[in-house]
Coordinates of C-alpha atoms in Angstrom, one line a residue:
M1 CA 0.1 0.0 -0.1
R2 CA 1.4 3.3 -1.0
K3 CA 1.2 6.0 1.7
T4 CA 1.0 9.9 0.9
Q5 CA 1.4 12.8 3.4
N6 CA 0.6 16.3 2.5
S7 CA 1.4 18.9 5.1
G8 CA 1.2 22.1 3.0
V9 CA -0.7 24.8 4.7
T10 CA -2.1 28.2 3.7
L11 CA -2.9 31.3 6.0
V12 CA -4.8 34.6 5.3
V13 CA -4.2 37.3 7.5
S14 CA -5.2 41.0 7.9
T15 CA -2.4 43.3 8.6
T16 CA -1.4 47.0 8.2
S17 CA 1.4 48.0 5.7
F18 CA 3.0 50.9 3.8
T19 CA 2.2 51.3 0.0
S20 CA 5.7 52.9 -0.3
S21 CA 8.7 54.0 1.4
K22 CA 7.6 57.6 1.1
D23 CA 3.8 57.2 2.0
K24 CA 3.7 57.2 5.9
N25 CA 0.1 56.3 6.0
T26 CA -0.7 52.6 6.5
I27 CA -3.4 50.7 5.0
A28 CA -5.2 47.3 5.9
A29 CA -4.9 44.6 3.4
D30 CA -5.4 40.6 3.5
L31 CA -2.1 38.7 3.1
T32 CA -1.5 34.9 2.3
Y33 CA 1.4 33.1 3.7
Y34 CA 2.2 29.6 2.5
G35 CA 4.2 27.0 4.3
R36 CA 4.4 23.5 5.8
I37 CA 3.5 21.8 9.1
V38 CA 6.8 20.5 10.8
D39 CA 5.0 19.9 14.4
I40 CA 1.8 19.7 16.1
V41 CA 1.2 20.9 19.6
E42 CA -1.6 20.3 21.8
L43 CA -2.3 22.6 24.7
D44 CA -4.5 21.1 27.5
Y45 CA -5.8 23.6 30.2
Y46 CA -6.1 21.0 33.2
G47 CA -8.9 19.3 31.2
H48 CA -11.1 22.1 30.6
F49 CA -10.4 22.7 27.1
K50 CA -7.8 22.2 24.6
V51 CA -5.9 24.0 21.8
V52 CA -4.2 22.5 18.7
L53 CA -1.3 24.6 17.5
F54 CA 0.6 23.9 14.1
K55 CA 4.5 24.8 13.9
C56 CA 5.0 25.7 10.2
D57 CA 7.9 26.7 8.2
W58 CA 6.8 29.9 6.0
Y59 CA 8.2 30.6 2.5
E60 CA 8.6 33.6 0.3
V61 CA 5.7 33.9 -2.4
E62 CA 6.0 35.1 -5.9
N63 CA 3.4 35.0 -9.1
D64 CA 4.7 34.1 -12.5
A65 CA 3.6 35.8 -15.9
Y66 CA 0.3 33.8 -15.9
G67 CA -0.8 34.6 -12.3
L68 CA 0.3 31.5 -10.7
T69 CA 1.5 31.4 -7.2
Y70 CA 4.7 29.5 -6.5
V71 CA 7.1 29.6 -3.3
Y72 CA 10.6 28.9 -2.6
F73 CA 11.5 25.9 -0.4
N74 CA 14.9 27.3 0.2
K75 CA 13.9 30.8 1.3
R76 CA 11.9 31.0 4.5
C77 CA 10.1 34.0 6.0
S78 CA 8.5 35.1 9.2
Q79 CA 10.4 32.4 11.3
E80 CA 9.5 34.7 14.7
E81 CA 5.9 33.5 14.4
P82 CA 5.8 29.7 13.7
F83 CA 2.6 28.9 15.5
V84 CA -0.8 29.2 14.4
L85 CA -4.2 27.6 15.5
G86 CA -5.4 24.7 13.7
S87 CA -8.7 26.0 12.6
Q88 CA -7.0 29.2 10.9
V89 CA -5.2 27.4 8.2
H90 CA -6.2 25.6 5.2
Q91 CA -4.7 22.6 3.4
C92 CA -3.0 23.0 0.1
F93 CA -0.2 21.1 -1.9
Y94 CA 2.8 22.0 -3.9
V95 CA 3.8 20.9 -7.4
E96 CA 7.7 20.9 -8.0
D97 CA 8.7 22.9 -11.0
P98 CA 10.2 20.7 -13.6
Y99 CA 12.8 23.3 -14.5
N100 CA 13.5 24.5 -11.0
Q101 CA 13.7 22.2 -8.0
D102 CA 13.2 25.1 -5.6
T103 CA 10.3 26.4 -7.1
H104 CA 7.0 24.7 -6.2
Y105 CA 3.6 25.9 -7.2
V106 CA 0.5 26.1 -5.0
M107 CA -2.4 24.0 -5.6
N108 CA -5.7 24.8 -3.4
T109 CA -7.5 21.6 -2.3
V110 CA -10.9 20.8 -1.0
P111 CA -11.4 18.1 1.6
R112 CA -13.2 14.8 0.3
D113 CA -17.0 15.2 0.9
L114 CA -16.7 18.7 2.1
F115 CA -18.4 21.5 0.4
N116 CA -17.8 25.1 0.5
M117 CA -21.5 26.2 0.9
S118 CA -20.8 29.8 2.5
D119 CA -18.1 31.8 4.2
E120 CA -20.5 33.2 6.9
V121 CA -20.6 32.2 10.6
E122 CA -23.3 32.1 12.7
S123 CA -22.5 34.6 15.7
N124 CA -24.4 32.7 18.4
L125 CA -22.3 29.7 17.8
P126 CA -19.3 28.6 19.9
Q127 CA -16.0 29.0 18.4
S128 CA -14.0 26.2 18.0
Y129 CA -10.0 26.2 18.6
E130 CA -9.5 22.5 18.0
N131 CA -9.5 20.4 14.8
E132 CA -12.6 18.3 14.8
P133 CA -11.8 14.5 14.1
S134 CA -11.8 13.4 10.5
E135 CA -14.5 11.0 9.8
H136 CA -15.9 9.7 6.6
L137 CA -19.2 11.8 6.1
M138 CA -22.2 10.6 4.1
G139 CA -22.6 12.3 1.0
P140 CA -25.9 14.1 0.2
S141 CA -28.8 11.8 -0.5
I142 CA -30.7 12.2 -3.6
P143 CA -34.5 11.8 -3.0
K144 CA -36.6 9.4 -5.0
D145 CA -38.6 11.0 -8.0
N146 CA -41.5 8.6 -9.3
G147 CA -43.0 11.2 -11.4
E148 CA -46.1 12.0 -9.1
V149 CA -46.9 15.7 -7.9
L150 CA -47.9 16.1 -4.3
L151 CA -51.2 18.3 -4.1
T152 CA -50.6 19.0 -0.5
R153 CA -47.8 21.0 0.9
I154 CA -45.7 19.0 3.9
D155 CA -43.5 22.3 4.5
V156 CA -46.2 24.2 6.5
P157 CA -48.1 23.4 9.3
K158 CA -51.8 22.1 8.9
T159 CA -54.5 24.5 9.1
I160 CA -58.0 23.2 9.8
I161 CA -61.1 25.5 8.8
D162 CA -64.7 24.7 10.0
V163 CA -67.2 25.0 7.1
P164 CA -70.9 25.1 7.9
L165 CA -72.9 22.0 6.8
E166 CA -75.0 24.0 4.5
E167 CA -72.2 25.7 2.6
F168 CA -70.4 22.3 2.1
V169 CA -73.5 20.8 0.5
T170 CA -73.7 23.8 -1.8
Q171 CA -70.1 23.5 -2.8
Q172 CA -70.3 19.8 -3.5
L173 CA -73.7 20.6 -5.7
E174 CA -71.7 23.2 -7.6
V175 CA -68.8 20.9 -8.3
E176 CA -71.3 18.1 -9.5
Y177 CA -73.3 20.7 -11.7
E178 CA -69.9 21.9 -13.4
E179 CA -68.8 18.0 -14.0
E180 CA -72.3 17.2 -15.3
F181 CA -72.2 20.5 -17.8
E182 CA -68.7 19.6 -18.8
D183 CA -69.8 16.0 -19.7
K184 CA -72.9 17.2 -21.6
F185 CA -71.0 19.8 -23.4
A186 CA -68.4 17.3 -24.6
D187 CA -71.2 14.7 -25.8
E188 CA -72.8 17.3 -27.8
F189 CA -69.4 18.5 -29.2
E190 CA -68.6 15.1 -30.2
N191 CA -72.2 14.4 -31.7
K192 CA -72.1 17.6 -33.7
Y193 CA -68.7 16.7 -35.1
E194 CA -69.7 13.2 -36.2
D195 CA -72.8 14.8 -38.0
E196 CA -70.7 17.4 -39.7
S197 CA -68.3 14.6 -40.8
E198 CA -71.2 12.5 -42.1
N199 CA -72.9 15.5 -43.9
E200 CA -69.3 16.2 -45.6
Y201 CA -69.1 12.5 -46.6
E202 CA -72.4 12.3 -48.2
D203 CA -71.8 15.7 -50.2
E204 CA -68.6 14.4 -51.7
F205 CA -70.1 11.1 -52.5
E206 CA -73.3 12.9 -54.3
D207 CA -70.8 15.3 -56.0
E208 CA -68.6 12.3 -57.4
S209 CA -71.8 10.4 -58.4
E210 CA -73.1 13.4 -60.5
E211 CA -69.9 13.9 -62.1
E212 CA -69.4 10.2 -63.0
F213 CA -73.2 10.4 -64.5
E214 CA -72.4 13.3 -66.7
D215 CA -69.1 11.8 -68.0
D216 CA -71.0 8.6 -68.9
A217 CA -73.9 10.5 -70.6
P218 CA -73.6 10.5 -74.6

């Protein structure tokens, strides 16, 4: 069995910096750091809660002419801040440049069976400082569709309406009258269509007979 390990991580932080050496006003911007995990430390606060820290090596980052991001494994940076929370980083992997062994291109990855639905986090949910255990998650179930359309809604609570008996009987009579009228109209239309078809056939037959008689006359 072939075993693989991927310890590449990426971290996005908000920081302030200067646009140039002449500009003394700082601006806030998001910076992305790329590195690899070299050690994992778990802090246990007397059994009350635990915090997982990743010790990482961070590398210098550049972009090529096509906008692709790559790092130099032989050039480290930010060595004074190697620790980050496990919940702050995202997994990535690096592809070695075939023309330069020190250059590795960054490829972002999505964990299996996980979907990036939204970046918004509910404010009332407790913040987690520990990585949740990695387990195989069931994929989304696909509902069975047999082609039938439900005439009743199941996404709203039921509402019961009291209808007087007289009104209910009146509604039933109206429904029966409408059905009887529709059936009667359909029968009349069908009979009328059949009569018109027979008359047209008889007229055509008479016309053909007269033409044959005229042709046979001396």
